[in-house]
Every structure is written in structure tokens, then in C-alpha cells.
Short mmCIF file of C-alpha atoms and ligand atoms in Angstrom, two decimals:
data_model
loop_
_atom_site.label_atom_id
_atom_site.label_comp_id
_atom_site.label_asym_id
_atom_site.label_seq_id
_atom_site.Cartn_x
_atom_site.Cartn_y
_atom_site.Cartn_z
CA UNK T 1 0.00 0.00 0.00
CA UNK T 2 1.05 3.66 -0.29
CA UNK T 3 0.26 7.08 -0.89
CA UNK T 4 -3.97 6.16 -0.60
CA UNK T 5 -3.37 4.54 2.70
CA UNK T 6 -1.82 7.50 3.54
CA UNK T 7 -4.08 10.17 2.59
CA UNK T 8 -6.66 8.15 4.71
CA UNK T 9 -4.57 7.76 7.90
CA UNK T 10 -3.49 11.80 7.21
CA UNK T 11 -7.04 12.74 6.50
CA UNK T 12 -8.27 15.33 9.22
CA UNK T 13 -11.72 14.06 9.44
CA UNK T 14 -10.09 10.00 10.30
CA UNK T 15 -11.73 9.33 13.36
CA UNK T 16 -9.32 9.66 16.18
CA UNK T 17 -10.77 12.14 18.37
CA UNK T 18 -8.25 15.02 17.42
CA UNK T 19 -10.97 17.65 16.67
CA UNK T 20 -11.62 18.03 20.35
CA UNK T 21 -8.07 19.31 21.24
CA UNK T 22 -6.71 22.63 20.09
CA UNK T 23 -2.98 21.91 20.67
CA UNK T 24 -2.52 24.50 23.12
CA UNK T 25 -3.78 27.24 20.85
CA UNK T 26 -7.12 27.64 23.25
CA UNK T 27 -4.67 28.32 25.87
CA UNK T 28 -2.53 30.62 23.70
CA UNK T 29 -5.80 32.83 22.37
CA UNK T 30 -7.25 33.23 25.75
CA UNK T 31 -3.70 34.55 26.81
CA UNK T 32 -3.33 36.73 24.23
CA UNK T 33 -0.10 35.02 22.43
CA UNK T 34 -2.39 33.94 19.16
CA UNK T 35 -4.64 37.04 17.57
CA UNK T 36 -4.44 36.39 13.77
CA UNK T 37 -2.96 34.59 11.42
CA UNK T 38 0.93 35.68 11.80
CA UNK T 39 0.59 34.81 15.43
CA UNK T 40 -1.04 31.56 14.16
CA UNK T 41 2.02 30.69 12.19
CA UNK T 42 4.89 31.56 14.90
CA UNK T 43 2.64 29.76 17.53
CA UNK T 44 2.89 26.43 14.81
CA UNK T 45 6.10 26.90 13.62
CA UNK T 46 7.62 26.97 17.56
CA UNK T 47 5.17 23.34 17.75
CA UNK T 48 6.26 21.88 14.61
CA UNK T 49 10.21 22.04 16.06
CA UNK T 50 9.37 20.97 19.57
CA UNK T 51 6.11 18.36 20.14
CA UNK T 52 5.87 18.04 16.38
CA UNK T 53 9.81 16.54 16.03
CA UNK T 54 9.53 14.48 18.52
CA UNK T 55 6.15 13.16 17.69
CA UNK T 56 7.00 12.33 14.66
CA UNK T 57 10.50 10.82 16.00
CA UNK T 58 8.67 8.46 18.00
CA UNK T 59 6.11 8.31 15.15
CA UNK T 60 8.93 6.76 12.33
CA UNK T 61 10.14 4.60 15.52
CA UNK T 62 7.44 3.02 16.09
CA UNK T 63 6.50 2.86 12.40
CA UNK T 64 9.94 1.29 12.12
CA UNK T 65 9.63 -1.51 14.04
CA UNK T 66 11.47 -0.41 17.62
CA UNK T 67 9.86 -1.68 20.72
CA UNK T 68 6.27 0.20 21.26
CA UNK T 69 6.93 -0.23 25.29
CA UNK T 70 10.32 1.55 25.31
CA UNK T 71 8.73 4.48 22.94
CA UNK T 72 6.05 4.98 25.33
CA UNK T 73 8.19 5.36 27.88
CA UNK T 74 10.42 7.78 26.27
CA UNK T 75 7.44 9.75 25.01
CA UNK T 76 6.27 9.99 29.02
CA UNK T 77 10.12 11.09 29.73
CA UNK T 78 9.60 13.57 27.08
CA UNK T 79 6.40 14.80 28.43
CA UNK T 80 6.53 16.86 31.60
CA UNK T 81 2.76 18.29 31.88
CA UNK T 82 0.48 15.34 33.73
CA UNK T 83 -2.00 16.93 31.64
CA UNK T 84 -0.10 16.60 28.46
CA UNK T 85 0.90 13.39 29.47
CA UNK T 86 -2.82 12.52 29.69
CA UNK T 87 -4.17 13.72 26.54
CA UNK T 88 -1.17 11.89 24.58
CA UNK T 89 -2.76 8.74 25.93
CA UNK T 90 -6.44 9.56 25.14
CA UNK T 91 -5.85 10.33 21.71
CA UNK T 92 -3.54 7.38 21.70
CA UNK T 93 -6.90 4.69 22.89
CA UNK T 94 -9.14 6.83 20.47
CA UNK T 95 -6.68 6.36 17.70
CA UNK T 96 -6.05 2.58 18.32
CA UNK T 97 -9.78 2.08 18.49
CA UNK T 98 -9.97 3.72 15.10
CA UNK T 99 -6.63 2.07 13.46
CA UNK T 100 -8.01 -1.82 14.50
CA UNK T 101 -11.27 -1.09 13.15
CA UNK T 102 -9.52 0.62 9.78
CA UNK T 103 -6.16 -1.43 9.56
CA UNK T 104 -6.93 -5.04 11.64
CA UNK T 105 -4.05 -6.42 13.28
CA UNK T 106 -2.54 -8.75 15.61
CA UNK T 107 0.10 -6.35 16.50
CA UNK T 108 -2.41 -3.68 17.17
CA UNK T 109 -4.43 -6.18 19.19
CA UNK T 110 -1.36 -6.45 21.44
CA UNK T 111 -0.97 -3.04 22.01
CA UNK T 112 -4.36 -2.58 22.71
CA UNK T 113 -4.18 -5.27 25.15
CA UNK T 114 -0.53 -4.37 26.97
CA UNK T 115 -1.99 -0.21 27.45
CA UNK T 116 -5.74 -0.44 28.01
CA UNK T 117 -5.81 3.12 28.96
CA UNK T 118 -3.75 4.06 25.44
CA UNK T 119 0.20 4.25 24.50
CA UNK T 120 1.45 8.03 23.66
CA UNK T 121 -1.19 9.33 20.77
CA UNK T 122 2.49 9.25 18.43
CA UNK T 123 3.64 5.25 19.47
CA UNK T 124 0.17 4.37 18.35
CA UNK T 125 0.13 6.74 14.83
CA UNK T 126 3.43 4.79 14.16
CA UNK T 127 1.68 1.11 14.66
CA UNK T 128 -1.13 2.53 12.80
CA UNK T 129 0.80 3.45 9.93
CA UNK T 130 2.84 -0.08 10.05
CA UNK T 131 -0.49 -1.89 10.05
CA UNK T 132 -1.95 0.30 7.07
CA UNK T 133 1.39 -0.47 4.75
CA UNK T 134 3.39 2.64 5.29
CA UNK T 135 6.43 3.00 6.23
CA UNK T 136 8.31 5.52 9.36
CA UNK T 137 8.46 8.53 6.59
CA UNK T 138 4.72 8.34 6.09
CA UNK T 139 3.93 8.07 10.22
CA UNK T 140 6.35 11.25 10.19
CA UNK T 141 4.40 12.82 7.81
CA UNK T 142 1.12 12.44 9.90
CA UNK T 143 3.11 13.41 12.96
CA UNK T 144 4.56 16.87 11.85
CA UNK T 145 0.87 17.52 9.59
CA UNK T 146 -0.97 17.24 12.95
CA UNK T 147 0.93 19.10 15.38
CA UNK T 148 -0.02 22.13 13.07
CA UNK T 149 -3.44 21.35 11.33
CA UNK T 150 -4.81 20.77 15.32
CA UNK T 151 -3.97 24.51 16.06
CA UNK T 152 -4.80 25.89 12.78
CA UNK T 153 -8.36 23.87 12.88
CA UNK T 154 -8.63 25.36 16.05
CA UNK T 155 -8.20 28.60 15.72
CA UNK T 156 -10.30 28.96 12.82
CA UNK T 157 -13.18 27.84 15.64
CA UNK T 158 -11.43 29.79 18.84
CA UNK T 159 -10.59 33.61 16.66
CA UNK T 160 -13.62 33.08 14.13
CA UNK T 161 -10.26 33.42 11.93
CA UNK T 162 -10.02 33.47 8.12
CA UNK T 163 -10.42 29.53 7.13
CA UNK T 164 -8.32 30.58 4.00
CA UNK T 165 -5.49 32.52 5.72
CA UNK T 166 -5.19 29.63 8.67
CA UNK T 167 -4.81 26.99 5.36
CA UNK T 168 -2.42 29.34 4.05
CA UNK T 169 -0.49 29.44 7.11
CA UNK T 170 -0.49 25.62 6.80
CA UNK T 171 0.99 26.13 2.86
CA UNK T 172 4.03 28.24 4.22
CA UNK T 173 4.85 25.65 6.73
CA UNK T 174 4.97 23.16 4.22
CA UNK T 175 8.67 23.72 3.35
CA UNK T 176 9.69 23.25 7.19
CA UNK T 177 7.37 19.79 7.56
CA UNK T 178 9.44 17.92 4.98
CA UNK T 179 12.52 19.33 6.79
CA UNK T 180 11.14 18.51 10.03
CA UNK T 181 10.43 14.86 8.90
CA UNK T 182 13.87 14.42 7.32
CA UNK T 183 15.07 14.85 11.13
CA UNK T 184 12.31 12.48 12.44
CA UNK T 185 13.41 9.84 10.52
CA UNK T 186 17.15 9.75 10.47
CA UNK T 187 16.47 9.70 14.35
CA UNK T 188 13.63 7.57 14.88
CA UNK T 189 15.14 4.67 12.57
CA UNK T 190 18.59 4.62 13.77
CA UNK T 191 19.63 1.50 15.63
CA UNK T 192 18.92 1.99 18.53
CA UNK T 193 16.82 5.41 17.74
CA UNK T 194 18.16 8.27 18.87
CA UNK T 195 15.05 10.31 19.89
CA UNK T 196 15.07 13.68 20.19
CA UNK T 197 14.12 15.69 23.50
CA UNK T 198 12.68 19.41 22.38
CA UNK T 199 10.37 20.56 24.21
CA UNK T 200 8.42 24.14 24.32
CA UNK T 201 8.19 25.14 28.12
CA UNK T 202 5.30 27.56 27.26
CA UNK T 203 3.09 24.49 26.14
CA UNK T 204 4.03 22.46 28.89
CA UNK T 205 3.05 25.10 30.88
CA UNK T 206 0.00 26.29 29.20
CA UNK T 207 -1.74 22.76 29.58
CA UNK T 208 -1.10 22.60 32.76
CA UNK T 209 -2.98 26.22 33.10
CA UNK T 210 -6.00 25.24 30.78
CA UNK T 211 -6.16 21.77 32.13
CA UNK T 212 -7.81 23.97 35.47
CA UNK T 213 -10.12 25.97 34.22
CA UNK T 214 -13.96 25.48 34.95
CA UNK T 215 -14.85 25.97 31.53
CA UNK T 216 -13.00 25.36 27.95
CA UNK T 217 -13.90 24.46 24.29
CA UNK T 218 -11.38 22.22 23.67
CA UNK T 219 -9.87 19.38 25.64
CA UNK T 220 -6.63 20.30 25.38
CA UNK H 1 -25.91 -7.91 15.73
CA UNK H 2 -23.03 -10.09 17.60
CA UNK H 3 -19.94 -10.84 15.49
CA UNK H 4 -19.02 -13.53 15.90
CA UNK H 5 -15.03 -12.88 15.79
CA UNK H 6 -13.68 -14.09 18.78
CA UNK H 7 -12.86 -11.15 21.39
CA UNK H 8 -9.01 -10.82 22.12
CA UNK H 9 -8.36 -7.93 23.74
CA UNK H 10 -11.15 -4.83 23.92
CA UNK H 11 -14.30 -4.82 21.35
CA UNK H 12 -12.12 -2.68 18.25
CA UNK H 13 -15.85 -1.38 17.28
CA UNK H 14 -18.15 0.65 18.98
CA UNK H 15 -21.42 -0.87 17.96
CA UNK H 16 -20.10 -4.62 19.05
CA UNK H 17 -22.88 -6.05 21.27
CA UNK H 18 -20.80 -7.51 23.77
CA UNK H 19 -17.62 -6.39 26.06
CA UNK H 20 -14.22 -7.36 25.88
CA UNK H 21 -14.88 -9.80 28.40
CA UNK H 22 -17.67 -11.51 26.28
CA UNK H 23 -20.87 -9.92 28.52
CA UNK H 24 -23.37 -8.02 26.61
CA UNK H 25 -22.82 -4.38 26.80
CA UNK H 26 -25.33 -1.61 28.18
CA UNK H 27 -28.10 -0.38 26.00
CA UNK H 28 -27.18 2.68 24.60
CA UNK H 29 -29.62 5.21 24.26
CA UNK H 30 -28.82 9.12 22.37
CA UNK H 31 -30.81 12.42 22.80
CA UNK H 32 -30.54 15.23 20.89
CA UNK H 33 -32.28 18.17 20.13
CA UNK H 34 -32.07 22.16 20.46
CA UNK H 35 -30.48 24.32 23.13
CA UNK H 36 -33.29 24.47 26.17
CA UNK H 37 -35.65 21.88 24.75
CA UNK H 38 -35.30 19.77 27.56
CA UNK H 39 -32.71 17.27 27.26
CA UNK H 40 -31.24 16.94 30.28
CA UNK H 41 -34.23 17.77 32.27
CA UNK H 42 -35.80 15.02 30.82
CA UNK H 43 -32.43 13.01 31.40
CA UNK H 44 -32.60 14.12 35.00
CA UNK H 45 -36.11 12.67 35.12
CA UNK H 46 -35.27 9.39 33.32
CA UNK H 47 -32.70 8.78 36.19
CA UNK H 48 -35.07 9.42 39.06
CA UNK H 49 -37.98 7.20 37.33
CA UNK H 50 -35.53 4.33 35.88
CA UNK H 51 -32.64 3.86 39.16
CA UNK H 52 -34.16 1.79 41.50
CA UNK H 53 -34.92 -0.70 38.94
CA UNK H 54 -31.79 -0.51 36.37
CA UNK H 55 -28.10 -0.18 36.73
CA UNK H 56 -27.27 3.45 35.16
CA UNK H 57 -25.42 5.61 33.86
CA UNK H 58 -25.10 9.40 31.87
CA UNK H 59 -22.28 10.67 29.51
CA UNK H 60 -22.99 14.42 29.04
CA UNK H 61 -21.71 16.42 25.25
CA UNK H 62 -21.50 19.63 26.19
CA UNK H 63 -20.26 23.02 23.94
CA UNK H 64 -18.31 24.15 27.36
CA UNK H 65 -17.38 21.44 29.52
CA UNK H 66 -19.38 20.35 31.86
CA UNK H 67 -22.69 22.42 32.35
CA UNK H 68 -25.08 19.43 31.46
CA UNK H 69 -23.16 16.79 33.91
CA UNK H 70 -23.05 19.80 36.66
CA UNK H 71 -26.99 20.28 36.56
CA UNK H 72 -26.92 16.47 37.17
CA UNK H 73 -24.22 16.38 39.93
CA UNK H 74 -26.29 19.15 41.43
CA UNK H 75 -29.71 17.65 41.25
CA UNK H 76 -28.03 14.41 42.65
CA UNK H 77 -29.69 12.03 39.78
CA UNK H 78 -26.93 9.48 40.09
CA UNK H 79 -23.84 9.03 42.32
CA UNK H 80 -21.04 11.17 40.86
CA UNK H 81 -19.17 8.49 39.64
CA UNK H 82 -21.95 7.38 36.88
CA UNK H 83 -21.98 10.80 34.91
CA UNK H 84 -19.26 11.30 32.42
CA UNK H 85 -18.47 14.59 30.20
CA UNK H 86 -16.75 14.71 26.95
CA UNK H 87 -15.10 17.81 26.02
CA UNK H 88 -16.28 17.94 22.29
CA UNK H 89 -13.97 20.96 20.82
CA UNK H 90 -16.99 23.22 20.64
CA UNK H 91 -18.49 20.72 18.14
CA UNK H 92 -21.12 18.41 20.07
CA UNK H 93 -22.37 17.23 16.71
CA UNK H 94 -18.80 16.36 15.30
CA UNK H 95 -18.42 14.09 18.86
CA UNK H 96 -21.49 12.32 18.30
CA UNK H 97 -21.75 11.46 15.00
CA UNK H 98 -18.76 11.71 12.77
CA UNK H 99 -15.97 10.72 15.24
CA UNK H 100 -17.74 9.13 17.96
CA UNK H 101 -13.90 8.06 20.19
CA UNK H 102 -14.20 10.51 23.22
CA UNK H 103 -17.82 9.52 23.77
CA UNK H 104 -17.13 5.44 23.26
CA UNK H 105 -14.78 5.75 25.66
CA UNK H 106 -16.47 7.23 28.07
CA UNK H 107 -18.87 4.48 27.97
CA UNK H 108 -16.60 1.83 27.98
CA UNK H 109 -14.58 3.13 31.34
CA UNK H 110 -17.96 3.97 33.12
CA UNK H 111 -19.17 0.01 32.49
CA UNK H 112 -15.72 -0.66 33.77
CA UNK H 113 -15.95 2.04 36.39
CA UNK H 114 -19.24 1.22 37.92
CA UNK H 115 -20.36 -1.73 35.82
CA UNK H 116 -22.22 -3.88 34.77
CA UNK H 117 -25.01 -1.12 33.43
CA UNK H 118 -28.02 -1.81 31.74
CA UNK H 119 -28.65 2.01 30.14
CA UNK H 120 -26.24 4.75 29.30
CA UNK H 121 -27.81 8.08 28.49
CA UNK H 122 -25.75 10.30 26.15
CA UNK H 123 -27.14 13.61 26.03
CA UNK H 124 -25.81 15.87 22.95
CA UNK H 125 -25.31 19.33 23.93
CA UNK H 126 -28.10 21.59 21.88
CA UNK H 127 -26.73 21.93 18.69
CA UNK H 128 -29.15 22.23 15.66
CA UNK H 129 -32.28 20.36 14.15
CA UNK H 130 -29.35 18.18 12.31
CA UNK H 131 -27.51 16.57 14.83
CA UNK H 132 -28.50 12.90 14.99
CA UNK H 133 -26.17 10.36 16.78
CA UNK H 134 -23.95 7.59 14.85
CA UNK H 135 -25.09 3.91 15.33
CA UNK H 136 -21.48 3.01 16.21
CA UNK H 137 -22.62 4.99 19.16
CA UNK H 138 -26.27 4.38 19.77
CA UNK H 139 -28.54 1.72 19.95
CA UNK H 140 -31.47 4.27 19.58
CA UNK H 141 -31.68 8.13 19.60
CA UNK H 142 -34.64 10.37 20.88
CA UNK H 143 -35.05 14.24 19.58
CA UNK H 144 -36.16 16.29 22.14
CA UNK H 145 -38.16 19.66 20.61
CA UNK H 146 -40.44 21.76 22.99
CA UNK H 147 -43.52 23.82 21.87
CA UNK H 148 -41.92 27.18 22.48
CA UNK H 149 -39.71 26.07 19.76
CA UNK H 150 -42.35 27.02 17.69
CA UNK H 151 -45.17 24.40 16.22
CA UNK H 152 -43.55 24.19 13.08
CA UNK H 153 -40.78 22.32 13.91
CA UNK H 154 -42.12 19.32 13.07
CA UNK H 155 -43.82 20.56 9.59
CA UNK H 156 -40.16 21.42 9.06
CA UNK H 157 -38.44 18.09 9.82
CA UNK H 158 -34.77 17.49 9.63
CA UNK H 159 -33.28 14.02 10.05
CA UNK H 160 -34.34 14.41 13.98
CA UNK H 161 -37.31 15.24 14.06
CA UNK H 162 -38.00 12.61 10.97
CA UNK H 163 -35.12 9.83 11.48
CA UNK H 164 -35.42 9.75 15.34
CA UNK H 165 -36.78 6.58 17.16
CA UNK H 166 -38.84 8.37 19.85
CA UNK H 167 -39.75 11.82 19.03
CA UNK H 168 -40.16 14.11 22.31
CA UNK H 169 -42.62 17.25 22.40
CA UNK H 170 -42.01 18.53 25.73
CA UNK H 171 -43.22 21.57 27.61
CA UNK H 172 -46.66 21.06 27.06
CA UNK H 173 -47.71 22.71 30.26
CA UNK H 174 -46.23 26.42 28.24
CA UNK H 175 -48.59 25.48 24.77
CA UNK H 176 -51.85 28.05 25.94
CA UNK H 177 -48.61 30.86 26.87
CA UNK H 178 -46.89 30.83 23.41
CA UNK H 179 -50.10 29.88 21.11
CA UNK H 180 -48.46 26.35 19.86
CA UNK H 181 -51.00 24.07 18.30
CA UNK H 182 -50.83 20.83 19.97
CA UNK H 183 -53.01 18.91 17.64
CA UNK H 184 -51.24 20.72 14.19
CA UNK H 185 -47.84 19.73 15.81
CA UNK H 186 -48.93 16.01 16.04
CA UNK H 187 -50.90 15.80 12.83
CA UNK H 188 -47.15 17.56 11.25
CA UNK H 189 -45.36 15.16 13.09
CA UNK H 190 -47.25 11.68 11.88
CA UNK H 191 -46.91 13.08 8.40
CA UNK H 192 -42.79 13.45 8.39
CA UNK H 193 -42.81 10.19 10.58
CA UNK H 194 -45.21 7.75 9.73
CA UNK H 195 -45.34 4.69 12.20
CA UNK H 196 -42.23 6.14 14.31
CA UNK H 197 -43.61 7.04 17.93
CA UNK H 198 -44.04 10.66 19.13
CA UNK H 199 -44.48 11.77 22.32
CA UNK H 200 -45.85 14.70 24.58
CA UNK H 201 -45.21 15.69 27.54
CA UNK H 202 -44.41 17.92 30.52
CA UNK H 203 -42.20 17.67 32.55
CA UNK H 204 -44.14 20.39 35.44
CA UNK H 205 -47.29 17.45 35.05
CA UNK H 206 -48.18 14.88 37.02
CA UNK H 207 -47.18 12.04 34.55
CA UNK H 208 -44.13 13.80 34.26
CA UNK H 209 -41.56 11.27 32.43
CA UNK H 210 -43.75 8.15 32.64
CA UNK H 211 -44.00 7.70 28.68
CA UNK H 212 -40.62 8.07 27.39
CA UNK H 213 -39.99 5.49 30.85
CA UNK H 214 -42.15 3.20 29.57
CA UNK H 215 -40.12 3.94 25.98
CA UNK H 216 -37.03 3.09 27.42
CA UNK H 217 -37.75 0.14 29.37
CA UNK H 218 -39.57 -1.30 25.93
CA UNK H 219 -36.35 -0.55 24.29
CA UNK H 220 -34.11 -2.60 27.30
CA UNK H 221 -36.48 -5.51 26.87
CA UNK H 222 -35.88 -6.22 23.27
CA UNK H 223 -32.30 -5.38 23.46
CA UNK H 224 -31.99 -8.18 26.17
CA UNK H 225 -34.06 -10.54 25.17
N1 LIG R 301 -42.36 24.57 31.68
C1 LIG R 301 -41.53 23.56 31.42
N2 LIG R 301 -40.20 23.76 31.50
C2 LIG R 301 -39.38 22.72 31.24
C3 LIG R 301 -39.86 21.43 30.89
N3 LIG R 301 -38.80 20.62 30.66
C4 LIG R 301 -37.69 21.37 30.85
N4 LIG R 301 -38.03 22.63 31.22
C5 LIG R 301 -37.12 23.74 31.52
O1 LIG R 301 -36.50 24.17 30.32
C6 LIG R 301 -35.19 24.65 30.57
C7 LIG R 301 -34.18 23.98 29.66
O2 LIG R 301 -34.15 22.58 29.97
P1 LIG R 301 -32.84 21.70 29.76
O3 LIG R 301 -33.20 20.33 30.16
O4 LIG R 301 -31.66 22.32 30.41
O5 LIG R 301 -32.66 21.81 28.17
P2 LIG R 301 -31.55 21.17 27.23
O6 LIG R 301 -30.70 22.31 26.74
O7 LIG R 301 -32.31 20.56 26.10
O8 LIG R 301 -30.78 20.17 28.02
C8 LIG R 301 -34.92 24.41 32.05
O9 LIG R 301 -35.14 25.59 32.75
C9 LIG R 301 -35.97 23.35 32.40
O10 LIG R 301 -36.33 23.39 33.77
C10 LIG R 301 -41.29 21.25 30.81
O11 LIG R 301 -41.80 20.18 30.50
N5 LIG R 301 -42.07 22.35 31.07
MG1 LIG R 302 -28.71 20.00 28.27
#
């Protein structure tokens, strides 16, 4: 299988549960860091080289073949917000209910089985790509495409902003996502893989913040 | 409706009949319907009539978090532990209909929470005449519309109002204050429904819920016999 699997598995409307969380951009309007679309692009480019690398890192890993225990725990290492920490796995169960009823598979089934409560949302993207045909380049893909369509999507909803200027914020980023996936890969396939650890304090921080309040839009 | 595939692991699909553990799972019953019809009053009201006899439990789809499964917590319908809120991303109608995860799980870790359930409500928060729930989610939906609404609503139809197993005209008691024709609203209603039940009712009267009760435990006979 190839590039139709993965326009299916990349496809913002595949099941997963990822419409519900904003990627920290609910956080980021309400605090005044995201107002428009220039905002919008900074706030996704500074994602894209942090959560998105090494979500795609683990992504191609797992993709790739390496251990889906060890990546899980590396991902939780890599994750210092308990509430980040706790949406990775929720959208990591949602996804693996979606991928086994897409892409059936004994390895899936054993996942399922060994984290009940979900792996990391990335372990699980890389299984799901494995069991769908592709290959760690193509989980990468989906990796560094969602940790900047979930903002974007989001803000579109949060700002009322310009559906055609948040898409076109996407287009300019496009450049930096192959680059960003070139990185993912090298890392995430080398034996033994040699993830990456870049993290954005502000996000860390800013889920911890929304994760409190009374009342939100978005999960995360 | 059972596959028979043999269950390793949990159920990958959310309309399998039975639970990872091979038990049949909880009827699953939907409501939708506009903002302040009288969804989770009538949810409210399903709980008091239905918990001394069943094993329940509520999953709440709010637009902000948790205002439906807060009214509940309040009112004290169920222990805490049986309500549930998904956070739907300011989209209740995306959550229960075109990607249905957040609210499957929910009902999957309240039959392991508090289980084993015979009925899980799932309330959509008020979104527009054409929400309707997925089947991967629901065994059966009811539309909730009230007569301040207006009494066209059913003339109108949408896919609630004509797809829905149980339609609900509530707020009866209000028809004389906002000059809604009772008898036009059920002649519009048979018309875009056919054989499909319709009910009215208030929820201020002395019958209260007892209709859509006697609905829902019709419903939880066939689905366990
Ligand atoms: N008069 C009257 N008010 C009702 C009835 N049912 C619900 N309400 C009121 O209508 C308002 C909205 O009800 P609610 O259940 O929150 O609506 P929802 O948005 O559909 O969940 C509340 O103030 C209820 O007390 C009824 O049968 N008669
Ligand atoms: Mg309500």
C-alpha cells in the first residue's frame, strides 16, 4: 500500500478524536499570544520544532519496528505536563480504536491489550501506519501535519479566523514539515533510535494552566 | 448484531454487542435536540424514574465542559461516579456522530468504572435540528423539541425530528402561553414520521416522564431478550 493509505490515515476528518483538542492554541488565544494569522504561524512553527519533532521521531520509531513499550516510555520522559501526558494517551486509545477497526491487526491487538488506557497518541500513529502499509516517513508525515493542522483547525473555531489565511499558514509551513520529517526519521530509525528531546516550556506550561479551568472548548 | 469474531483484547468497534470480556454491553440510548428543549431535564427525570430498577449511567456532550453533567451532579440524579463529560472541541455534533472516540470511551470506562449497566444516556449538547447520533454509538436516539420552539418544527423536519426513534414534544404545560398548536404539531409530526412514535409531555405534570420510561424500558427488553 502507499500514498492512498496514507491520505486516509493523514485525513483530518479520520476518526481519532483530534478535533476536540486545540494543541494548546485555546490556551494561547485566551492569553493573548495567538490574535491572527501571523501569530497563528509563529505559535505552529515553535510546535512543529518541539512536540511536532519528537512526535513524529517516536512516530517513524514506532513505524519502524522499535519496541512500542520503550517508545512509550520515552514519550512519558519527554512529556513533563500530567495533563499533556494525559491527553497523549487519550488520543492514543481513540486512535487505536480507530486504526483496529480501519487497519486489523494482531500487532495492534497487542498493544491494545498491553496499554488499556492508550500508548502516547504518536507510538500508536506509528503502529497505525505499520499496520496500514506505510512506512516511518509516512507516520512522520502524519506526525509533523498534525501538530499544526490541530492549532490551525482550532483557531479557525477559537478567533472566528479566516479559514483561507489559517490553510495558508499551513501552505508556508509546508517547506519546514518535509525538513522537520527528514530529522524524524534519520532519528527515529537509527539502531537503537536516537530520539530527540525538544520541548516548548510555554506548552508544557500552558496545559497545565487550561487543564484547570472550569470551563474550555477544547480538551486540550 | 453479535460478530461472531472471537474477542481478544477490547471490542475494536463501537457498535459490538458484547464487552471485551464476552458480557453483553449496556443499552445505549442518544438524545438530541435544540439548546433548552429539555434534554437533560428530561435526562434528569429518566434517572429518578428508571434507578431503583436498572443499573445506570449518563455521559454528558456539552459546547463548554461540563454544564449538562453539573446540573446532574447538582440535582443528585446518580452518584457522581456514573456521569461522564466529553469535552467535544466546541463541536457536540462532530463528537457524536462523525468521530464518535471521546464519547465510546467514556462508555466503555464507566461500564468498567461502575459496571455492569443496563442504560447509558448520552445527552448531545443543543446543537441544531441536524444533529442525529452515529449507530457506532447508539442503539437508539430520541429528539427532544419543545412547543416554544415554535409548532412548526415538526412541519419542518430534519433528520431528527423525521429519522429519530422516539420523538419528544415537551413543555406542554407552556402550549396556551406561546399559542403552539398541539393537535397541528402532532398531525405535522405523523406526516414526516409515519409509524415512528411521538411523544408529549411535561415535565411540570403529574405524569411527568412516565411515557418516554415506559419507551425506554420497551427498548431494554428487546435489546436483552
Ligand atoms: N415549563 C416547562 N419547562 C421545562 C420542561 N422541561 C424542561 N423545562 C425547563 O426548560 C429549561 C431547559 O431545559 P434543559 O433540560 O436544560 O434543556 P436542554 O438544553 O435541552 O438540556 C430548564 O429551565 C428546564 O427546567 C417542561 O416540560 N415544562
Ligand atoms: Mg442539556
Amino acid at each position: 500500500m502507499g500514498r492512498g493509505a496514507l491520505l486516509v490515515l493523514a485525513d483530518g476528518r479520520f476518526p481519532a478524536g483530534g478535533h476536540a483538542h486545540s494543541g494548546g492554541a485555546e490556551e494561547a488565544v485566551r492569553a493573548g499570544r495567538i490574535t491572527g494569522a501571523a501569530d497563528l504561524e509563529a505559535f505552529c512553527r515553535g510546535r512543529l520544532h518541539t512536540a511536532g519533532l519528537v512526535a513524529a521521531a517516536l512516530a517513524a520509531a514506532a513505524a519502524a519496528g522499535a519496541d512500542p513499550a520503550e517508545l512509550d516510555a520515552a514519550a512519558d520522559a519527554r512529556t513533563p505536563s500530567p495533563a499533556l501526558r494525559l491527553a497523549a494517551r487519550k488520543l492514543g486509545r481513540q486512535l487505536m480504536r480507530a486504526a483496529r477497526a480501519t487497519w486489523p491487526s494482531p500487532e495492534l491487538d497487542a498493544v491494545a491489550r498491553a496499554f488499556p488506557k492508550g500508548a502516547h497518541q504518536p507510538v500508536v500513529l506509528g503502529l497505525t501506519a505499520r499496520a496500514a502499509g506505510l512506512g516511518p516517513s509516512d507516520a512522520a508525515y502524519c506526525a509533523v501535519y498534525e501538530s499544526v493542522s490541530g492549532p490551525a483547525t482550532a483557531v479557525v473555531r477559537l478567533l472566528s479566523l479566516d479559514p483561507f489565511e489559517a490553510t495558508a499558514v499551513l501552505a508556508r509551513l509546508a517547506p519546514e514539515l518535509d525538513l522537520v520529517v527528514d530529522r524524524a526519521v534519520a532519528a527515529g530509525t537509527a539502531v537503537p533510535p536516537a530520539l530527540p528531546a525538544a520541548s516548548a516550556p510555554l506548552l508544557e506550561l500552558g496545559a497545565e494552566i487550561h487543564a484547570a479551568w472550569p470551563v474550555r472548548l477544547f480538551a486540550s | 448484531m453479535h460478530l461472531d469474531h472471537s474477542h481478544h483484547g477490547p471490542a475494536a468497534v463501537g457498535a459490538d454487542a458484547r464487552r471485551a470480556d464476552g458480557t453483553r454491553r449496556a443499552l445505549r440510548i442518544g438524545l438530541g435536540g435544540p439548546v433548552g428543549s429539555g434534554k437533560t431535564a428530561t435526562v434528569a427525570a429518566l434517572c429518578r424514574a428508571l434507578r431503583d430498577e436498572l443499573s445506570l449511567a449518563v455521559v454528558t456532550n456539552d459546547i463548554y465542559t461540563r454544564e449538562d453533567a453539573e446540573f446532574l451532579l447538582r440535582e443528585a440524579v446518580l452518584p457522581p461516579e456514573r456521569i461522564t463529560a466529553v469535552e467535544t472541541g466546541a463541536c457536540p455534533h462532530t463528537a457524536i456522530r462523525d468521530d464518535i472516540s471521546a464519547n465510546l470511551e467514556a462508555v466503555e470506562d464507566l461500564e468498567d468504572a461502575v459496571g455492569p449497566l443496563d442504560l447509558v444516556l448520552v445527552e448531545s449538547g443543543g446543537d441544531n435540528l441536524t444533529a442525529t447520533f452515529s449507530k457506532g454509538l447508539v442503539d437508539a436516539q430520541i429528539f427532544v423539541i419543545d412547543v416554544a420552539g415554535g409548532d412548526d418544527i415538526p412541519r419542518k423536519g430534519g433528520p431528527g425530528v423525521t429519522t429519530a426513534d422516539l420523538l419528544i414534544v415537551n413543555k406542554t404545560d407552556l402550549a396556551p402561553y406561546v399559542g403552539s398548536d398541539l393537535a397541528r404539531m402532532a398531525a405535522d409530526a405523523k406526516a414526516q414520521r409515519a409509524e415512528l412514535p411521538v411523544v408529549f409531555q411535561s415535565l411540570r405534570g403529574a405524569d411527568g416522564v412516565r411515557d418516554v420510561a415506559a419507551w425506554v424500558r420497551a427498548r431494554l427488553g428487546a435489546w436483552t431478550a
